[in-house]
CSV table of C-alpha atoms and ligand atoms in Angstrom, one decimal:
chain,number,residue,atom,x,y,z
A,183,MET,CA,20.2,-1.0,-29.7
A,184,THR,CA,18.3,-0.7,-33.0
A,185,ASP,CA,16.3,-3.9,-32.4
A,186,THR,CA,14.7,-2.4,-29.3
A,187,PRO,CA,12.0,0.3,-29.4
A,188,PHE,CA,14.0,2.2,-26.7
A,189,GLN,CA,16.3,4.1,-29.0
A,190,TYR,CA,15.2,7.7,-28.4
A,191,SER,CA,17.1,10.4,-26.6
A,192,ALA,CA,16.2,11.6,-23.1
A,193,ASP,CA,15.0,14.9,-24.7
A,194,THR,CA,12.7,13.1,-27.1
A,195,LEU,CA,11.3,11.0,-24.3
A,196,THR,CA,10.8,14.1,-22.2
A,197,GLN,CA,8.8,15.8,-25.0
A,198,TRP,CA,6.7,12.7,-25.6
A,199,ASP,CA,6.0,12.3,-21.9
A,200,HIS,CA,4.6,15.8,-21.9
A,201,HIS,CA,2.6,15.2,-25.1
A,202,TYR,CA,1.2,11.7,-24.6
A,203,LEU,CA,1.2,10.6,-21.0
A,204,TRP,CA,-1.3,11.2,-18.3
A,205,HIS,CA,0.2,10.2,-15.0
A,206,PRO,CA,-1.7,8.6,-12.1
A,207,PHE,CA,-2.4,10.6,-8.9
A,208,THR,CA,-0.7,13.6,-10.5
A,209,PRO,CA,-1.8,17.2,-10.8
A,210,MET,CA,-0.9,17.3,-14.5
A,211,ARG,CA,-0.6,21.1,-14.8
A,212,LEU,CA,2.3,21.1,-12.3
A,213,TRP,CA,3.7,18.0,-14.0
A,214,LEU,CA,3.9,19.8,-17.4
A,215,GLU,CA,5.8,22.7,-15.9
A,216,GLU,CA,8.8,20.4,-15.0
A,217,LYS,CA,11.2,18.1,-16.6
A,218,PRO,CA,10.2,14.5,-15.8
A,219,LEU,CA,12.6,12.1,-14.3
A,220,ILE,CA,12.6,9.1,-16.6
A,221,ILE,CA,13.8,5.8,-15.3
A,222,GLN,CA,15.7,3.6,-17.6
A,223,ARG,CA,16.9,0.7,-15.4
A,224,GLY,CA,17.2,-0.6,-11.9
A,225,GLU,CA,19.7,-2.6,-9.9
A,226,GLY,CA,19.1,-3.6,-6.3
A,227,VAL,CA,17.7,-0.6,-4.4
A,228,TYR,CA,18.9,1.8,-7.1
A,229,LEU,CA,17.1,3.4,-10.0
A,230,TYR,CA,19.0,4.9,-12.9
A,231,ASP,CA,17.5,7.7,-15.1
A,232,THR,CA,18.0,8.2,-18.9
A,233,GLU,CA,20.9,10.5,-18.1
A,234,GLY,CA,22.7,7.8,-16.1
A,235,ARG,CA,22.1,9.4,-12.7
A,236,ARG,CA,21.6,7.0,-9.8
A,237,TYR,CA,18.9,7.3,-7.1
A,238,ILE,CA,18.0,5.2,-4.0
A,239,ASP,CA,14.4,3.9,-4.5
A,240,GLY,CA,13.2,5.1,-1.1
A,241,ILE,CA,9.6,4.2,-1.7
A,242,SER,CA,10.1,0.7,-3.3
A,243,SER,CA,8.6,2.0,-6.6
A,244,LEU,CA,5.3,2.8,-4.8
A,245,TRP,CA,5.6,0.3,-1.9
A,246,CYS,CA,5.9,-2.9,-3.9
A,247,ASN,CA,9.6,-3.7,-4.4
A,248,ILE,CA,10.9,-6.2,-1.9
A,249,HIS,CA,14.2,-7.9,-2.9
A,250,GLY,CA,15.5,-5.1,-5.1
A,251,HIS,CA,15.3,-4.4,-8.9
A,252,ASN,CA,16.8,-6.8,-11.5
A,253,HIS,CA,17.0,-9.6,-9.0
A,254,PRO,CA,18.6,-12.6,-10.8
A,255,ARG,CA,16.3,-15.2,-9.1
A,256,ILE,CA,13.1,-13.4,-10.1
A,257,ASN,CA,14.4,-12.5,-13.6
A,258,LYS,CA,15.1,-16.2,-14.1
A,259,ALA,CA,11.6,-17.3,-12.9
A,260,ILE,CA,10.0,-14.9,-15.4
A,261,CYS,CA,12.4,-15.9,-18.3
A,262,THR,CA,11.9,-19.6,-17.7
A,263,GLN,CA,8.1,-19.1,-17.7
A,264,VAL,CA,8.0,-16.9,-20.8
A,265,GLU,CA,9.7,-19.6,-22.8
A,266,LYS,CA,6.8,-21.9,-21.9
A,267,ILE,CA,3.8,-19.6,-22.1
A,268,ALA,CA,3.0,-16.0,-21.0
A,269,HIS,CA,-0.7,-16.3,-20.4
A,270,SER,CA,-3.6,-18.7,-20.6
A,271,THR,CA,-7.0,-18.1,-19.0
A,272,LEU,CA,-8.2,-19.4,-15.7
A,273,LEU,CA,-11.8,-19.2,-16.9
A,274,GLY,CA,-12.4,-22.9,-17.7
A,275,LEU,CA,-8.7,-23.8,-17.7
A,276,SER,CA,-6.0,-24.0,-15.1
A,277,SER,CA,-2.3,-23.3,-15.3
A,278,GLN,CA,0.8,-24.6,-13.7
A,279,PRO,CA,2.2,-21.4,-12.0
A,280,SER,CA,-1.2,-20.2,-10.7
A,281,VAL,CA,-1.8,-23.6,-9.0
A,282,GLU,CA,1.6,-23.7,-7.5
A,283,LEU,CA,1.4,-20.2,-6.2
A,284,ALA,CA,-2.1,-20.7,-4.7
A,285,LYS,CA,-0.7,-23.6,-2.7
A,286,LYS,CA,2.3,-21.6,-1.5
A,287,LEU,CA,0.1,-18.6,-0.5
A,288,VAL,CA,-2.3,-20.8,1.5
A,289,ASP,CA,0.8,-22.4,3.2
A,290,ILE,CA,2.1,-19.0,4.4
A,291,ALA,CA,-1.2,-17.2,5.0
A,292,PRO,CA,-2.8,-17.0,8.5
A,293,ALA,CA,-4.6,-20.1,9.5
A,294,GLY,CA,-8.0,-20.7,8.0
A,295,LEU,CA,-7.5,-19.0,4.7
A,296,THR,CA,-7.7,-21.8,2.2
A,297,ARG,CA,-8.7,-20.4,-1.2
A,298,VAL,CA,-7.0,-18.0,-3.6
A,299,PHE,CA,-8.8,-15.9,-6.1
A,300,TYR,CA,-6.5,-13.9,-8.4
A,301,SER,CA,-6.8,-10.5,-9.9
A,302,ASP,CA,-4.3,-7.8,-10.9
A,303,ALA,CA,-4.3,-4.8,-8.5
A,304,GLY,CA,-4.9,-4.0,-4.9
A,305,ALA,CA,-8.1,-2.3,-5.8
A,306,THR,CA,-9.5,-5.3,-7.5
A,307,ALA,CA,-8.4,-7.6,-4.7
A,308,VAL,CA,-10.5,-5.4,-2.4
A,309,GLU,CA,-13.4,-5.1,-4.9
A,310,ILE,CA,-13.5,-9.0,-5.0
A,311,ALA,CA,-13.4,-9.3,-1.2
A,312,LEU,CA,-16.4,-6.9,-0.9
A,313,LYS,CA,-18.3,-8.7,-3.6
A,314,MET,CA,-17.5,-12.1,-2.0
A,315,ALA,CA,-18.6,-10.9,1.4
A,316,PHE,CA,-21.8,-9.5,0.0
A,317,GLN,CA,-22.7,-12.6,-2.0
A,318,TYR,CA,-21.6,-14.9,0.9
A,319,TRP,CA,-24.6,-13.7,3.0
A,320,ARG,CA,-26.9,-13.8,0.0
A,321,ASN,CA,-25.9,-17.4,-0.6
A,322,ILE,CA,-26.6,-18.5,2.9
A,323,GLY,CA,-30.0,-16.8,3.0
A,324,GLN,CA,-29.2,-13.5,4.8
A,325,SER,CA,-29.4,-11.1,1.9
A,326,GLN,CA,-30.3,-8.2,4.2
A,327,ARG,CA,-26.5,-8.0,5.0
A,328,GLN,CA,-25.3,-5.6,2.4
A,329,GLN,CA,-23.3,-2.9,4.2
A,330,PHE,CA,-19.7,-2.4,5.3
A,331,ILE,CA,-17.9,-0.8,8.2
A,332,ALA,CA,-14.6,0.9,7.4
A,333,LEU,CA,-12.2,3.3,9.1
A,334,ARG,CA,-11.9,7.0,8.5
A,335,GLN,CA,-9.0,7.9,6.3
A,336,SER,CA,-8.8,4.3,5.0
A,337,TYR,CA,-7.5,3.6,1.6
A,338,HIS,CA,-8.3,0.5,-0.3
A,339,GLY,CA,-7.8,1.5,-4.0
A,340,ASP,CA,-9.4,3.5,-6.7
A,341,THR,CA,-12.2,1.4,-8.2
A,342,ILE,CA,-15.7,2.5,-7.3
A,343,GLY,CA,-16.2,-0.3,-4.8
A,344,SER,CA,-12.9,0.3,-3.0
A,345,VAL,CA,-13.5,4.0,-3.1
A,346,SER,CA,-16.9,3.4,-1.4
A,347,VAL,CA,-15.0,2.0,1.7
A,348,GLY,CA,-12.3,4.6,1.4
A,349,GLY,CA,-12.2,7.5,3.7
A,350,ILE,CA,-9.6,9.9,2.4
A,351,ASP,CA,-11.5,13.1,1.6
A,352,ILE,CA,-9.2,14.6,-1.0
A,353,PHE,CA,-9.2,11.3,-3.1
A,354,HIS,CA,-12.7,10.1,-2.5
A,355,ARG,CA,-15.1,13.0,-2.1
A,356,ILE,CA,-15.5,13.8,-5.8
A,357,PHE,CA,-16.8,10.3,-6.5
A,358,GLY,CA,-19.2,10.3,-3.6
A,359,PRO,CA,-22.3,10.3,-5.9
A,360,LEU,CA,-21.0,7.1,-7.6
A,361,THR,CA,-20.3,5.1,-4.5
A,362,PHE,CA,-22.4,3.0,-2.1
A,363,ALA,CA,-22.8,4.2,1.4
A,364,ALA,CA,-20.6,2.7,4.2
A,365,HIS,CA,-20.3,3.2,7.9
A,366,PHE,CA,-17.1,4.9,9.1
A,367,CYS,CA,-15.4,4.6,12.5
A,368,ASP,CA,-13.1,7.2,13.9
A,369,LEU,CA,-9.5,6.8,13.0
A,370,PRO,CA,-7.4,5.3,15.8
A,371,HIS,CA,-4.6,7.9,15.5
A,372,PRO,CA,-2.8,8.6,18.8
A,373,TYR,CA,-1.0,11.7,17.5
A,374,ARG,CA,-4.3,13.5,16.8
A,375,PHE,CA,-6.1,12.1,19.9
A,376,GLU,CA,-6.2,13.8,23.2
A,377,GLY,CA,-5.4,10.9,25.5
A,378,SER,CA,-3.3,7.8,25.7
A,379,ALA,CA,-2.8,5.3,22.9
A,380,GLN,CA,-5.0,2.8,24.8
A,381,GLU,CA,-7.8,5.4,25.2
A,382,CYS,CA,-7.5,6.2,21.5
A,383,ARG,CA,-7.8,2.5,20.6
A,384,ASP,CA,-10.8,2.0,23.0
A,385,HIS,CA,-12.5,5.1,21.6
A,386,SER,CA,-12.4,3.7,18.0
A,387,LEU,CA,-13.4,0.2,19.1
A,388,GLU,CA,-16.4,1.7,21.1
A,389,GLN,CA,-17.5,3.5,18.0
A,390,MET,CA,-17.3,0.3,16.0
A,391,ARG,CA,-19.2,-1.5,18.7
A,392,SER,CA,-22.0,1.0,18.7
A,393,LEU,CA,-22.3,0.9,14.9
A,394,LEU,CA,-22.5,-2.9,15.1
A,395,GLN,CA,-25.1,-2.7,17.9
A,396,THR,CA,-27.3,-0.5,15.7
A,397,TYR,CA,-26.7,-2.0,12.3
A,398,HIS,CA,-25.3,-5.5,12.7
A,399,LYS,CA,-28.2,-7.3,11.1
A,400,SER,CA,-27.4,-5.4,7.8
A,401,ILE,CA,-23.6,-5.5,8.0
A,402,ALA,CA,-21.8,-7.9,5.7
A,403,ALA,CA,-18.2,-7.2,6.8
A,404,ILE,CA,-15.7,-4.9,8.4
A,405,ILE,CA,-12.8,-3.9,6.3
A,406,VAL,CA,-9.5,-2.6,7.8
A,407,GLU,CA,-5.9,-2.1,6.9
A,408,PRO,CA,-4.0,-4.0,9.6
A,409,LEU,CA,-1.8,-2.1,12.1
A,410,VAL,CA,-1.1,0.8,9.8
A,411,GLN,CA,-3.1,3.0,7.4
A,412,GLY,CA,-0.5,3.7,4.7
A,413,ALA,CA,-2.1,6.2,2.4
A,414,ALA,CA,-3.6,8.1,5.3
A,415,GLY,CA,0.0,9.1,6.2
A,416,ILE,CA,1.5,6.0,7.8
A,417,ILE,CA,-0.9,6.1,10.7
A,418,VAL,CA,0.0,3.4,13.1
A,419,HIS,CA,-2.8,2.0,15.1
A,420,PRO,CA,-2.5,1.5,18.8
A,421,GLN,CA,-1.5,-2.0,19.9
A,422,GLY,CA,-4.5,-4.3,20.3
A,423,PHE,CA,-6.7,-2.5,17.9
A,424,LEU,CA,-6.8,-5.2,15.2
A,425,ASP,CA,-7.4,-7.9,17.8
A,426,GLY,CA,-10.3,-5.8,19.1
A,427,VAL,CA,-11.8,-5.5,15.7
A,428,ARG,CA,-11.5,-9.3,15.2
A,429,LYS,CA,-13.3,-9.9,18.5
A,430,LEU,CA,-16.1,-7.4,17.6
A,431,ALA,CA,-16.6,-9.1,14.2
A,432,ASP,CA,-16.9,-12.5,16.0
A,433,GLU,CA,-19.2,-11.1,18.7
A,434,PHE,CA,-21.6,-9.7,16.1
A,435,GLY,CA,-21.2,-12.4,13.5
A,436,VAL,CA,-19.9,-10.3,10.6
A,437,LEU,CA,-17.0,-11.1,8.3
A,438,LEU,CA,-13.6,-9.4,8.7
A,439,ILE,CA,-11.7,-8.3,5.5
A,440,ILE,CA,-8.1,-7.5,6.1
A,441,ASP,CA,-6.4,-5.4,3.4
A,442,GLU,CA,-2.7,-6.4,3.5
A,443,VAL,CA,-2.0,-4.8,0.1
A,444,ALA,CA,0.6,-2.4,1.6
A,445,THR,CA,1.6,-4.4,4.7
A,446,GLY,CA,1.9,-7.9,3.2
A,447,PHE,CA,5.1,-9.7,2.3
A,448,GLY,CA,7.3,-8.7,5.1
A,449,ARG,CA,6.8,-5.0,5.1
A,450,THR,CA,5.9,-4.8,8.8
A,451,GLY,CA,8.6,-7.2,9.9
A,452,LYS,CA,6.4,-10.3,9.7
A,453,MET,CA,5.1,-12.0,6.5
A,454,PHE,CA,1.7,-10.5,7.1
A,455,ALA,CA,0.8,-7.6,9.5
A,456,CYS,CA,-2.1,-9.5,11.1
A,457,GLU,CA,0.4,-12.0,12.5
A,458,HIS,CA,1.6,-9.4,15.0
A,459,GLU,CA,-1.8,-9.6,16.8
A,460,ASP,CA,-2.4,-13.3,16.0
A,461,VAL,CA,-5.5,-12.4,14.0
A,462,ALA,CA,-6.8,-14.3,11.0
A,463,PRO,CA,-9.4,-12.6,8.7
A,464,ASP,CA,-12.2,-14.3,6.8
A,465,LEU,CA,-11.0,-12.5,3.6
A,466,MET,CA,-7.5,-11.1,3.0
A,467,CYS,CA,-6.4,-8.9,0.1
A,468,LEU,CA,-2.8,-9.1,-1.3
A,469,ALA,CA,-1.2,-7.2,-4.1
A,470,LYS,CA,1.8,-4.7,-4.1
A,471,GLY,CA,4.6,-6.9,-2.8
A,472,ILE,CA,3.2,-10.2,-4.1
A,473,THR,CA,5.5,-10.4,-7.1
A,474,GLY,CA,8.4,-8.7,-5.3
A,475,GLY,CA,7.4,-5.6,-7.2
A,476,TYR,CA,7.8,-7.1,-10.7
A,477,LEU,CA,4.4,-7.6,-12.3
A,478,PRO,CA,0.8,-6.7,-11.6
A,479,LEU,CA,-0.8,-9.5,-9.6
A,480,ALA,CA,-3.2,-9.6,-6.7
A,481,ALA,CA,-5.0,-12.2,-4.7
A,482,THR,CA,-8.0,-12.4,-2.4
A,483,LEU,CA,-7.7,-15.2,0.0
A,484,ALA,CA,-10.9,-16.7,1.5
A,485,SER,CA,-11.7,-19.0,4.4
A,486,GLU,CA,-13.3,-22.4,3.7
A,487,LYS,CA,-16.5,-21.1,5.4
A,488,VAL,CA,-16.8,-18.3,2.8
A,489,PHE,CA,-15.9,-20.6,-0.1
A,490,ASP,CA,-18.4,-23.3,1.0
A,491,ALA,CA,-21.3,-20.8,0.6
A,492,PHE,CA,-20.4,-20.7,-3.1
A,493,LEU,CA,-20.5,-24.5,-3.7
A,494,ARG,CA,-24.2,-25.0,-4.2
A,495,GLU,CA,-25.7,-26.1,-7.6
A,496,PRO,CA,-25.1,-23.5,-10.4
A,497,SER,CA,-28.9,-23.0,-10.7
A,498,ALA,CA,-28.9,-21.8,-7.1
A,499,GLU,CA,-27.1,-18.7,-8.3
A,500,THR,CA,-24.3,-19.2,-5.8
A,501,THR,CA,-21.5,-19.0,-8.4
A,502,PHE,CA,-19.1,-16.0,-8.0
A,503,TYR,CA,-19.5,-14.3,-11.4
A,504,HIS,CA,-16.4,-12.2,-11.3
A,505,GLY,CA,-13.1,-12.4,-13.3
A,506,HIS,CA,-10.6,-10.5,-15.3
A,507,THR,CA,-9.0,-11.5,-18.6
A,508,TYR,CA,-5.6,-11.7,-17.1
A,509,THR,CA,-6.6,-13.3,-13.8
A,510,GLY,CA,-3.8,-15.6,-12.7
A,511,ASN,CA,-1.4,-14.5,-15.4
A,512,ALA,CA,1.4,-17.1,-15.7
A,513,LEU,CA,4.3,-14.6,-15.9
A,514,ALA,CA,3.0,-12.7,-12.8
A,515,CYS,CA,2.5,-16.0,-10.9
A,516,ALA,CA,6.0,-17.1,-11.9
A,517,ALA,CA,7.4,-13.8,-10.6
A,518,ALA,CA,5.5,-14.3,-7.3
A,519,LEU,CA,6.9,-17.8,-7.0
A,520,GLY,CA,10.4,-16.5,-7.7
A,521,SER,CA,9.9,-13.8,-5.0
A,522,LEU,CA,8.7,-16.3,-2.4
A,523,ALA,CA,11.8,-18.4,-3.2
A,524,VAL,CA,13.9,-15.4,-2.4
A,525,PHE,CA,12.1,-14.9,0.8
A,526,GLU,CA,13.2,-18.4,1.8
A,527,GLU,CA,16.7,-18.1,0.5
A,528,GLU,CA,17.4,-14.7,2.0
A,529,LYS,CA,15.4,-15.3,5.2
A,530,THR,CA,13.2,-12.3,4.8
A,531,PRO,CA,11.6,-11.0,6.9
A,532,ALA,CA,13.5,-12.6,9.8
A,533,GLY,CA,16.6,-10.6,9.1
A,534,LEU,CA,15.0,-7.2,9.1
A,535,ASP,CA,15.4,-6.6,12.8
A,536,VAL,CA,18.6,-4.6,12.6
A,537,LYS,CA,17.2,-2.3,9.9
A,538,ILE,CA,14.0,-1.8,11.7
A,539,LYS,CA,15.9,-0.8,14.8
A,540,LEU,CA,18.2,1.5,12.8
A,541,LEU,CA,15.2,3.2,11.3
A,542,ASN,CA,13.6,3.6,14.7
A,543,LYS,CA,16.8,5.1,16.2
A,544,ARG,CA,17.1,7.7,13.4
A,545,LEU,CA,13.4,8.6,13.5
A,546,ASN,CA,13.7,9.3,17.2
A,547,ARG,CA,16.7,11.5,16.5
A,548,MET,CA,14.6,13.6,14.1
A,549,LYS,CA,11.6,13.8,16.4
A,550,PRO,CA,12.9,16.8,18.4
A,551,LEU,CA,13.3,19.0,15.2
A,552,ARG,CA,10.9,21.9,15.4
A,553,ILE,CA,9.1,21.1,12.2
A,554,VAL,CA,8.6,17.4,13.0
A,555,GLY,CA,5.3,16.8,14.7
A,556,ASP,CA,5.3,13.1,14.8
A,557,VAL,CA,7.3,10.1,13.6
A,558,ARG,CA,5.6,6.8,13.0
A,559,GLN,CA,6.9,3.4,12.2
A,560,CYS,CA,5.6,-0.1,11.6
A,561,GLY,CA,8.5,-2.3,10.6
A,562,MET,CA,10.0,-1.0,7.4
A,563,MET,CA,7.1,1.5,6.8
A,564,ALA,CA,7.7,4.9,8.3
A,565,GLY,CA,6.4,8.4,8.1
A,566,ILE,CA,7.6,11.8,9.4
A,567,GLU,CA,4.8,14.3,9.8
A,568,LEU,CA,5.9,17.9,9.2
A,569,VAL,CA,4.1,20.6,11.1
A,570,ASP,CA,4.1,24.4,11.1
A,571,ASN,CA,3.5,24.7,14.8
A,572,LYS,CA,4.8,21.8,16.9
A,573,ASP,CA,3.0,22.8,20.1
A,574,GLN,CA,-0.3,23.2,18.5
A,575,LYS,CA,0.2,20.4,16.0
A,576,THR,CA,-0.9,22.6,13.2
A,577,SER,CA,-0.1,21.7,9.6
A,578,PHE,CA,1.5,23.8,7.0
A,579,ASP,CA,-0.9,25.3,4.4
A,580,TYR,CA,-1.3,22.3,2.1
A,581,THR,CA,-1.1,24.6,-1.0
A,582,ALA,CA,2.5,25.4,-0.1
A,583,ARG,CA,3.3,21.7,-0.9
A,584,ILE,CA,6.1,21.6,1.7
A,585,GLY,CA,6.4,17.8,1.6
A,586,ALA,CA,6.6,17.8,-2.2
A,587,HIS,CA,9.3,20.5,-2.3
A,588,LEU,CA,11.4,18.9,0.3
A,589,CYS,CA,11.2,15.5,-1.5
A,590,GLN,CA,12.2,17.3,-4.8
A,591,ALA,CA,15.2,18.7,-2.9
A,592,MET,CA,16.2,15.2,-1.8
A,593,ARG,CA,16.0,14.0,-5.4
A,594,GLN,CA,19.0,16.3,-6.2
A,595,ARG,CA,20.9,14.3,-3.6
A,596,GLY,CA,20.0,11.0,-5.2
A,597,LEU,CA,17.0,9.9,-3.2
A,598,ILE,CA,13.6,9.3,-4.6
A,599,LEU,CA,10.7,9.7,-2.2
A,600,ARG,CA,7.0,10.5,-2.6
A,601,PRO,CA,5.3,12.2,0.3
A,602,LEU,CA,1.7,11.9,1.4
A,603,GLY,CA,0.9,15.6,1.8
A,604,ASP,CA,3.4,16.8,4.5
A,605,VAL,CA,4.2,13.3,5.7
A,606,ILE,CA,7.6,12.1,4.4
A,607,VAL,CA,7.2,8.4,3.6
A,608,ILE,CA,10.1,6.1,4.1
A,609,MET,CA,9.5,2.7,2.5
A,610,PRO,CA,12.7,1.3,0.9
A,611,PRO,CA,13.0,-2.3,-0.6
A,612,LEU,CA,13.4,-4.7,2.3
A,613,VAL,CA,16.7,-5.8,0.9
A,614,ILE,CA,18.3,-2.4,1.5
A,615,SER,CA,21.6,-2.6,3.4
A,616,THR,CA,22.1,-0.8,6.7
A,617,GLU,CA,24.7,1.4,5.0
A,618,THR,CA,22.3,2.5,2.2
A,619,LEU,CA,19.5,2.9,4.8
A,620,THR,CA,21.8,5.2,6.8
A,621,GLU,CA,22.6,7.2,3.6
A,622,LEU,CA,18.9,7.5,2.9
A,623,LEU,CA,18.2,8.8,6.4
A,624,ASP,CA,21.1,11.2,6.3
A,625,VAL,CA,19.7,12.8,3.2
A,626,ILE,CA,16.3,13.2,4.9
A,627,GLU,CA,17.7,14.6,8.1
A,628,ASP,CA,20.1,16.9,6.3
A,629,THR,CA,17.3,18.3,4.2
A,630,LEU,CA,15.0,18.8,7.2
A,631,ASN,CA,17.8,20.7,8.9
A,632,ALA,CA,18.6,22.8,5.9
A,633,PHE,CA,14.9,23.7,5.7
A,634,ILE,CA,14.9,24.8,9.3
A,635,ARG,CA,18.1,26.8,8.9
A,636,ALA,CA,16.4,28.5,5.9
A,637,GLY,CA,13.5,29.6,8.1
A,638,ALA,CA,11.1,26.7,7.5
A,639,THR,CA,8.7,28.8,5.4
A,640,PRO,CA,7.0,27.9,2.1
A,641,ASP,CA,9.6,30.1,0.3
A,642,ALA,CA,12.4,28.3,1.9
A,643,ALA,CA,11.0,25.0,0.7
A,644,ARG,CA,10.7,26.2,-2.8
A,645,GLN,CA,14.3,27.6,-2.7
A,646,LEU,CA,15.6,24.3,-1.5
A,647,ARG,CA,14.2,22.3,-4.3
A,648,LEU,CA,16.0,24.6,-6.8
A,649,CYS,CA,19.4,24.2,-5.1
B,109,PLP,C1,-2.0,0.6,-2.7
B,109,PLP,C2,-3.1,0.1,-1.8
B,109,PLP,C3,-4.3,-0.4,-2.5
B,109,PLP,C4,-4.5,-0.3,-3.9
B,109,PLP,O1,-3.7,-1.1,-4.7
B,109,PLP,P1,-3.5,-0.9,-6.2
B,109,PLP,O2,-2.6,-2.0,-6.7
B,109,PLP,O3,-2.8,0.5,-6.4
B,109,PLP,O4,-4.9,-0.9,-6.8
B,109,PLP,C5,-5.3,-1.0,-1.7
B,109,PLP,N1,-5.1,-1.0,-0.3
B,109,PLP,C6,-4.0,-0.6,0.3
B,109,PLP,C7,-3.9,-0.7,1.8
B,109,PLP,C8,-3.0,0.0,-0.4
B,109,PLP,O5,-1.9,0.5,0.2
């Protein structure tokens, strides 16, 4: 033990967490009032804390783990690589794992995406796609095309560019003065729309059409999350929406950026969500699941048409001057290659059908509960929206933090979840067994029932977390 830096007791770590760490997306005042859960190791779909307790990782460590923790195949890929070299730059040099991975990504990507540009987070993958789209038009002599169309309640990451095309008020409003303006279309959200799913889809597409009619000469690209808007609360788009967006982009001659950061790598039941509607984008953003949830890596894939516009003489200022120090990091690329090998060996996502159906069946069983307004699912991504008044679809007061309290209550029963407001998010590693998935869903259903029995009030939620 003494040759590792990790020799401190759980109590010391708790103190130091409270003294030295600033956690992402976390109201720190509340954080400091509670004992942090400190993870020490993982195995398959389980996380273990410093006190040896075991939890199901119900959110894939923030939506990125695919094949489980401590997977021998991916471990080996990283160990083999680290014995050779951990990192060398892609600025002016190339590297073995980054080349091999680029080839593999192009092989599995939707047709027409032929070039891979690496970075290290979903936000940077989006940032790069936006800058590429912007410069693409400049390079081909249409520099008036500088604007973007995005969807309301979209989430594309937290850098300033990706916040500019983000539409979640509570995250993005504060930074408004720092962002560039974008055009926003109504969210295609059947639960909150008066009318059928098709009418909801057509309403959003009509809005997009009218924006394009007015502004198309100054639009560089449309950016969307395909099929499902994750951070918005697992909002599943009506069927045909993505296809409709692709057709509009073609009709008005603008680029389409698809942000597969959350949906990519099997999460929706196919390798990439856009395959469900047979749509191929001009630019595609990948991150979260790309390394199986092991190391930070992202990629922006571009079509040859986009890439071609950057091929002129250097003096023509068509070079893409963007890069990060760790772009194409060898360890991260090796992990990604290891993860893709596991996809082949374990036949993911082909084997997900049974689990997707099980999840669907259990969501439908919870749907009649009086606090469940809506259940939504896209493959192995699901959300349960809790409501105060089911008939009127009214939310709980958000300051009561019902979703957070109920997820804390589930933690006592060995399940780690992180809600989005009052939407309980279910996003386990794809490798989860049907037995463990059943166990996970039992904990959720039991907790919701206990909350109802206790009166379904904010007080009841607070009490439950203390049990
Ligand atoms: C998580 C997410 C991002 C941001 O990725 P980071 O790696 O956290 O920067 C971007 N887009 C979508 C759709 C996401 O879900």
